[in-house]
Amino acid sequence: MTHNIPDPHQTYPLPHYNRLCFLKNIVNNPNIMIGDYTYYDDFENPQNFERNVLYHFDFIGDKLIVGKFCAIASDVKFIMNGGNHDIDNFASYPFYIFGQAWQKVTPTTHKIKGNTVIGNDVWLGFDATILPGVTIGDGAVVGAKAVVTQDIPPYTIVGGNPAQPIRRRFEPEVIELLLYLKWWDWPITKITKHLEVLYSNDVEKLQKLLN
Ligand SMILES: CC(C)(COP(=O)(O)OP(=O)(O)OC[C@H]1O[C@@H](n2cnc3c(N)ncnc32)[C@H](O)[C@@H]1OP(=O)(O)O)[C@@H](O)C(=O)NCCC(=O)NCCS
């Protein structure tokens, strides 16, 4: 019996379950880029996703870039650069946004920390918060309720506030091999063909995929 391959253009890929969506199909903001098969599971409605990308203003132009095959749990939040106040001045209160006599001060040291970049096959646990400008490497795992303030290397599990490494998922040479293979960029038919190896931890079989 042959089976079809799940279609990344399907919004709700699970039958009778519209809490989980292939995220790229519901995102409208051009400053949010989502890779194929990355899904978001929201306790209420996955259309809430953009509401969880916080302080994301067009005039700043920072981007949230998420790779392929990521699993994003409910209530994960991305704080973008628009959420930062000027904290090098004596007063951090943003007087200027109220205009009138307060227009005479303007943002001065507003720190733009850059885009938020999430790699491929990254799992973001329930209610994790990702701060602006952070890069999370391929294969990383962010534990439930973690607050990610710094870059996370590939295949590293982190947890806590501020998020700290718990452990690496694999030995360095296996991580190197995975980063070389970049299975997430293969044609979907090739990924499907080798699924039993990819969804195992048999290093010898993984090495054979090099050929
Ligand atoms: C991060 C996580 C994947 C780690 O799983 P694990 O490898 O089985 O880890 P363990 O339970 O063996 O814990 C290892 C250590 O990490 C700590 N830890 C685990 N999860 C943590 C978290 N979310 N935040 C902070 N520390 C955490 C444990 O306390 C333990 O610390 P210790 O070594 O000092 O005792 C898991 O705990 C987690 O948070 N999963 C997310 C679940 C989720 O949100 N699912 C949503 C639906 S997809």
Tab-separated table of C-alpha atoms and ligand atoms in Angstrom:
chain	number	residue	atom	x	y	z
A	1	MET	CA	0.000	0.000	0.000
A	2	THR	CA	1.409	3.395	-0.934
A	3	HIS	CA	0.897	6.492	1.180
A	4	ASN	CA	0.990	10.115	0.193
A	5	ILE	CA	3.550	12.494	1.624
A	6	PRO	CA	2.040	15.209	3.859
A	7	ASP	CA	1.504	18.418	1.924
A	8	PRO	CA	3.324	21.454	3.412
A	9	HIS	CA	0.704	23.751	1.862
A	10	GLN	CA	-2.043	22.253	3.976
A	11	THR	CA	-2.985	24.594	6.829
A	12	TYR	CA	-4.369	21.955	9.172
A	13	PRO	CA	-2.559	18.695	8.355
A	14	LEU	CA	-4.146	16.593	11.121
A	15	PRO	CA	-7.645	15.364	10.403
A	16	HIS	CA	-10.292	16.651	12.827
A	17	TYR	CA	-7.756	18.774	14.709
A	18	ASN	CA	-7.455	22.470	13.923
A	19	ARG	CA	-5.253	23.442	16.843
A	20	LEU	CA	-2.117	22.490	14.931
A	21	CYS	CA	-1.142	24.162	11.683
A	22	PHE	CA	1.713	24.146	9.216
A	23	LEU	CA	2.663	27.652	10.218
A	24	LYS	CA	3.774	29.154	6.918
A	25	ASN	CA	0.182	28.927	5.686
A	26	ILE	CA	-1.265	31.237	8.329
A	27	VAL	CA	1.432	33.889	8.620
A	28	ASN	CA	0.711	37.151	6.792
A	29	ASN	CA	3.481	39.455	8.025
A	30	PRO	CA	6.243	39.687	5.357
A	31	ASN	CA	8.805	40.115	8.164
A	32	ILE	CA	8.018	36.606	9.441
A	33	MET	CA	9.465	33.788	7.312
A	34	ILE	CA	8.561	30.189	8.096
A	35	GLY	CA	9.977	27.041	6.487
A	36	ASP	CA	8.059	24.046	5.190
A	37	TYR	CA	6.548	21.612	7.695
A	38	THR	CA	7.246	23.845	10.708
A	39	TYR	CA	4.168	23.568	12.856
A	40	TYR	CA	2.573	25.541	15.645
A	41	ASP	CA	0.177	23.994	18.153
A	42	ASP	CA	-1.908	26.519	20.089
A	43	PHE	CA	-4.225	25.576	22.966
A	44	GLU	CA	-6.927	27.823	21.553
A	45	ASN	CA	-6.333	28.706	17.918
A	46	PRO	CA	-3.069	28.582	15.958
A	47	GLN	CA	-4.144	31.746	14.127
A	48	ASN	CA	-2.968	33.396	17.378
A	49	PHE	CA	0.656	32.880	16.346
A	50	GLU	CA	1.360	36.405	15.103
A	51	ARG	CA	-0.065	37.768	18.358
A	52	ASN	CA	2.853	35.996	20.086
A	53	VAL	CA	5.444	37.785	17.968
A	54	LEU	CA	5.561	40.783	20.266
A	55	TYR	CA	6.645	44.409	19.679
A	56	HIS	CA	7.210	43.603	15.995
A	57	PHE	CA	6.938	46.936	14.207
A	58	ASP	CA	7.262	47.525	10.459
A	59	PHE	CA	9.292	50.707	10.977
A	60	ILE	CA	12.048	48.694	12.663
A	61	GLY	CA	11.943	45.997	9.999
A	62	ASP	CA	13.452	43.204	12.064
A	63	LYS	CA	12.613	39.696	10.915
A	64	LEU	CA	11.615	36.451	12.542
A	65	ILE	CA	13.100	33.675	10.417
A	66	VAL	CA	12.183	30.077	11.268
A	67	GLY	CA	13.597	27.086	9.396
A	68	LYS	CA	11.945	23.866	8.269
A	69	PHE	CA	10.582	21.022	10.405
A	70	CYS	CA	10.415	23.022	13.642
A	71	ALA	CA	7.889	22.176	16.353
A	72	ILE	CA	6.582	25.232	18.179
A	73	ALA	CA	4.508	24.561	21.266
A	74	SER	CA	1.617	26.649	22.481
A	75	ASP	CA	2.322	30.078	23.948
A	76	VAL	CA	5.894	30.360	22.652
A	77	LYS	CA	6.645	34.072	22.434
A	78	PHE	CA	9.147	36.009	20.393
A	79	ILE	CA	10.009	39.448	21.767
A	80	MET	CA	11.221	41.586	18.894
A	81	ASN	CA	13.381	44.735	18.916
A	82	GLY	CA	10.456	47.151	19.268
A	83	GLY	CA	10.090	46.026	22.880
A	84	ASN	CA	13.317	47.645	24.062
A	85	HIS	CA	13.342	51.009	25.819
A	86	ASP	CA	16.389	53.282	25.945
A	87	ILE	CA	17.997	52.301	29.226
A	88	ASP	CA	21.215	54.310	28.977
A	89	ASN	CA	19.343	57.567	29.706
A	90	PHE	CA	18.474	58.616	33.275
A	91	ALA	CA	14.797	58.162	32.451
A	92	SER	CA	13.798	55.032	30.546
A	93	TYR	CA	10.181	56.255	30.136
A	94	PRO	CA	9.514	56.776	26.383
A	95	PHE	CA	8.273	60.408	26.631
A	96	TYR	CA	8.596	61.007	22.884
A	97	ILE	CA	5.852	58.575	21.886
A	98	PHE	CA	3.296	60.976	23.428
A	99	GLY	CA	4.456	63.898	21.250
A	100	GLN	CA	3.444	67.489	22.034
A	101	ALA	CA	5.939	69.150	24.402
A	102	TRP	CA	7.704	65.797	24.788
A	103	GLN	CA	8.697	65.604	21.129
A	104	LYS	CA	11.894	67.421	22.013
A	105	VAL	CA	13.401	64.096	23.036
A	106	THR	CA	13.747	61.280	20.520
A	107	PRO	CA	14.981	57.690	20.771
A	108	THR	CA	18.729	57.807	21.276
A	109	THR	CA	20.359	54.541	22.167
A	110	HIS	CA	17.549	52.265	20.983
A	111	LYS	CA	19.410	48.990	20.543
A	112	ILE	CA	18.460	46.959	17.507
A	113	LYS	CA	19.828	43.515	18.118
A	114	GLY	CA	18.939	42.173	14.687
A	115	ASN	CA	16.768	39.368	13.395
A	116	THR	CA	15.590	36.379	15.378
A	117	VAL	CA	16.718	33.243	13.572
A	118	ILE	CA	15.501	29.741	14.421
A	119	GLY	CA	17.247	26.897	12.591
A	120	ASN	CA	15.770	23.664	11.256
A	121	ASP	CA	14.324	20.786	13.292
A	122	VAL	CA	14.224	23.004	16.377
A	123	TRP	CA	11.751	22.174	19.156
A	124	LEU	CA	10.515	25.172	21.165
A	125	GLY	CA	8.786	23.967	24.351
A	126	PHE	CA	5.616	25.322	25.905
A	127	ASP	CA	5.637	29.003	26.841
A	128	ALA	CA	9.294	29.561	25.950
A	129	THR	CA	10.261	33.186	25.342
A	130	ILE	CA	12.874	34.148	22.760
A	131	LEU	CA	14.457	37.591	23.131
A	132	PRO	CA	15.442	39.827	20.168
A	133	GLY	CA	18.413	39.068	17.948
A	134	VAL	CA	18.867	35.499	19.140
A	135	THR	CA	19.960	32.692	16.802
A	136	ILE	CA	18.942	29.147	17.723
A	137	GLY	CA	20.948	26.480	15.924
A	138	ASP	CA	19.629	23.517	13.924
A	139	GLY	CA	18.375	20.647	16.051
A	140	ALA	CA	18.307	22.660	19.302
A	141	VAL	CA	15.656	22.132	21.975
A	142	VAL	CA	14.292	24.918	24.172
A	143	GLY	CA	12.690	23.588	27.350
A	144	ALA	CA	9.271	24.604	28.616
A	145	LYS	CA	9.154	28.146	30.011
A	146	ALA	CA	12.787	28.892	29.128
A	147	VAL	CA	13.776	32.491	28.479
A	148	VAL	CA	16.350	32.495	25.687
A	149	THR	CA	18.611	35.538	25.915
A	150	GLN	CA	21.643	34.289	23.963
A	151	ASP	CA	22.431	32.246	20.872
A	152	ILE	CA	22.044	28.487	21.230
A	153	PRO	CA	24.476	26.195	19.405
A	154	PRO	CA	23.069	23.454	17.155
A	155	TYR	CA	21.745	20.281	18.807
A	156	THR	CA	21.882	21.809	22.303
A	157	ILE	CA	19.100	21.456	24.871
A	158	VAL	CA	18.552	24.534	27.036
A	159	GLY	CA	16.252	25.416	29.900
A	160	GLY	CA	15.632	28.009	32.580
A	161	ASN	CA	15.728	31.794	32.861
A	162	PRO	CA	18.135	32.827	31.453
A	163	ALA	CA	18.256	29.646	29.371
A	164	GLN	CA	21.387	27.612	30.030
A	165	PRO	CA	22.652	24.487	28.258
A	166	ILE	CA	21.366	21.254	29.833
A	167	ARG	CA	23.235	18.937	27.478
A	168	ARG	CA	24.100	18.303	23.839
A	169	ARG	CA	21.837	15.880	22.054
A	170	PHE	CA	24.676	13.948	20.380
A	171	GLU	CA	28.452	13.572	20.346
A	172	PRO	CA	30.256	16.390	18.481
A	173	GLU	CA	31.128	14.183	15.488
A	174	VAL	CA	27.485	13.151	15.078
A	175	ILE	CA	26.398	16.788	15.248
A	176	GLU	CA	28.998	17.607	12.612
A	177	LEU	CA	27.619	14.864	10.383
A	178	LEU	CA	24.035	16.055	10.833
A	179	LEU	CA	25.034	19.621	10.009
A	180	TYR	CA	26.840	18.343	6.919
A	181	LEU	CA	23.901	16.228	5.772
A	182	LYS	CA	21.321	19.009	6.317
A	183	TRP	CA	18.586	16.444	5.752
A	184	TRP	CA	15.929	19.176	6.037
A	185	ASP	CA	17.080	20.591	2.698
A	186	TRP	CA	16.718	17.283	0.844
A	187	PRO	CA	13.801	16.730	-1.530
A	188	ILE	CA	10.852	15.534	0.504
A	189	THR	CA	10.875	12.193	-1.324
A	190	LYS	CA	14.466	11.568	-0.158
A	191	ILE	CA	13.605	12.534	3.429
A	192	THR	CA	10.636	10.178	3.296
A	193	LYS	CA	12.778	7.361	1.867
A	194	HIS	CA	15.299	7.620	4.708
A	195	LEU	CA	12.861	8.342	7.523
A	196	GLU	CA	13.666	5.160	9.456
A	197	VAL	CA	17.297	6.304	9.717
A	198	LEU	CA	16.529	9.961	10.426
A	199	TYR	CA	14.031	9.003	13.103
A	200	SER	CA	16.571	6.724	14.842
A	201	ASN	CA	19.902	7.297	16.569
A	202	ASP	CA	21.837	4.654	14.638
A	203	VAL	CA	25.059	6.503	13.770
A	204	GLU	CA	26.344	3.790	11.404
A	205	LYS	CA	23.203	3.999	9.307
A	206	LEU	CA	23.398	7.790	9.366
A	207	GLN	CA	26.963	7.656	8.049
A	208	LYS	CA	25.778	5.489	5.135
A	209	LEU	CA	23.546	8.368	4.022
A	210	LEU	CA	26.716	10.210	3.066
A	211	ASN	CA	27.054	7.938	0.027
B	1	LIG	C1	14.083	20.430	28.076
B	1	LIG	C2	13.527	19.020	28.029
B	1	LIG	C3	13.328	18.574	26.576
B	1	LIG	C4	14.583	18.154	28.687
B	1	LIG	O1	14.185	16.830	28.692
B	1	LIG	P1	15.194	15.693	29.261
B	1	LIG	O2	16.412	15.612	28.421
B	1	LIG	O3	14.378	14.448	29.419
B	1	LIG	O4	15.664	16.313	30.631
B	1	LIG	P2	15.567	15.748	32.120
B	1	LIG	O5	14.147	15.672	32.559
B	1	LIG	O6	16.412	14.510	32.185
B	1	LIG	O7	16.259	16.940	32.910
B	1	LIG	C5	17.636	17.207	32.783
B	1	LIG	C6	17.963	18.448	33.619
B	1	LIG	O8	17.362	19.579	32.965
B	1	LIG	C7	16.479	20.263	33.860
B	1	LIG	N1	15.338	20.719	33.040
B	1	LIG	C8	14.516	19.953	32.295
B	1	LIG	N2	13.603	20.710	31.680
B	1	LIG	C9	13.838	21.983	32.033
B	1	LIG	C10	13.204	23.209	31.726
B	1	LIG	N3	12.166	23.279	30.906
B	1	LIG	N4	13.732	24.328	32.280
B	1	LIG	C11	14.790	24.283	33.106
B	1	LIG	N5	15.437	23.133	33.430
B	1	LIG	C12	14.951	21.994	32.906
B	1	LIG	C13	16.084	19.216	34.879
B	1	LIG	O9	15.699	19.814	36.101
B	1	LIG	C14	17.372	18.431	35.015
B	1	LIG	O10	18.274	19.156	35.819
B	1	LIG	P3	19.386	18.417	36.746
B	1	LIG	O11	20.297	17.679	35.789
B	1	LIG	O12	20.056	19.551	37.449
B	1	LIG	O13	18.626	17.488	37.628
B	1	LIG	C15	12.158	18.891	28.749
B	1	LIG	O14	12.312	18.941	30.162
B	1	LIG	C16	11.190	20.009	28.345
B	1	LIG	O15	11.143	21.121	28.887
B	1	LIG	N6	10.361	19.674	27.320
B	1	LIG	C17	9.416	20.599	26.762
B	1	LIG	C18	8.013	19.956	26.839
B	1	LIG	C19	7.020	20.857	26.198
B	1	LIG	O16	6.985	22.041	26.450
B	1	LIG	N7	6.197	20.279	25.331
B	1	LIG	C20	5.202	21.055	24.625
B	1	LIG	C21	4.483	20.224	23.620
B	1	LIG	S1	5.460	19.988	22.142
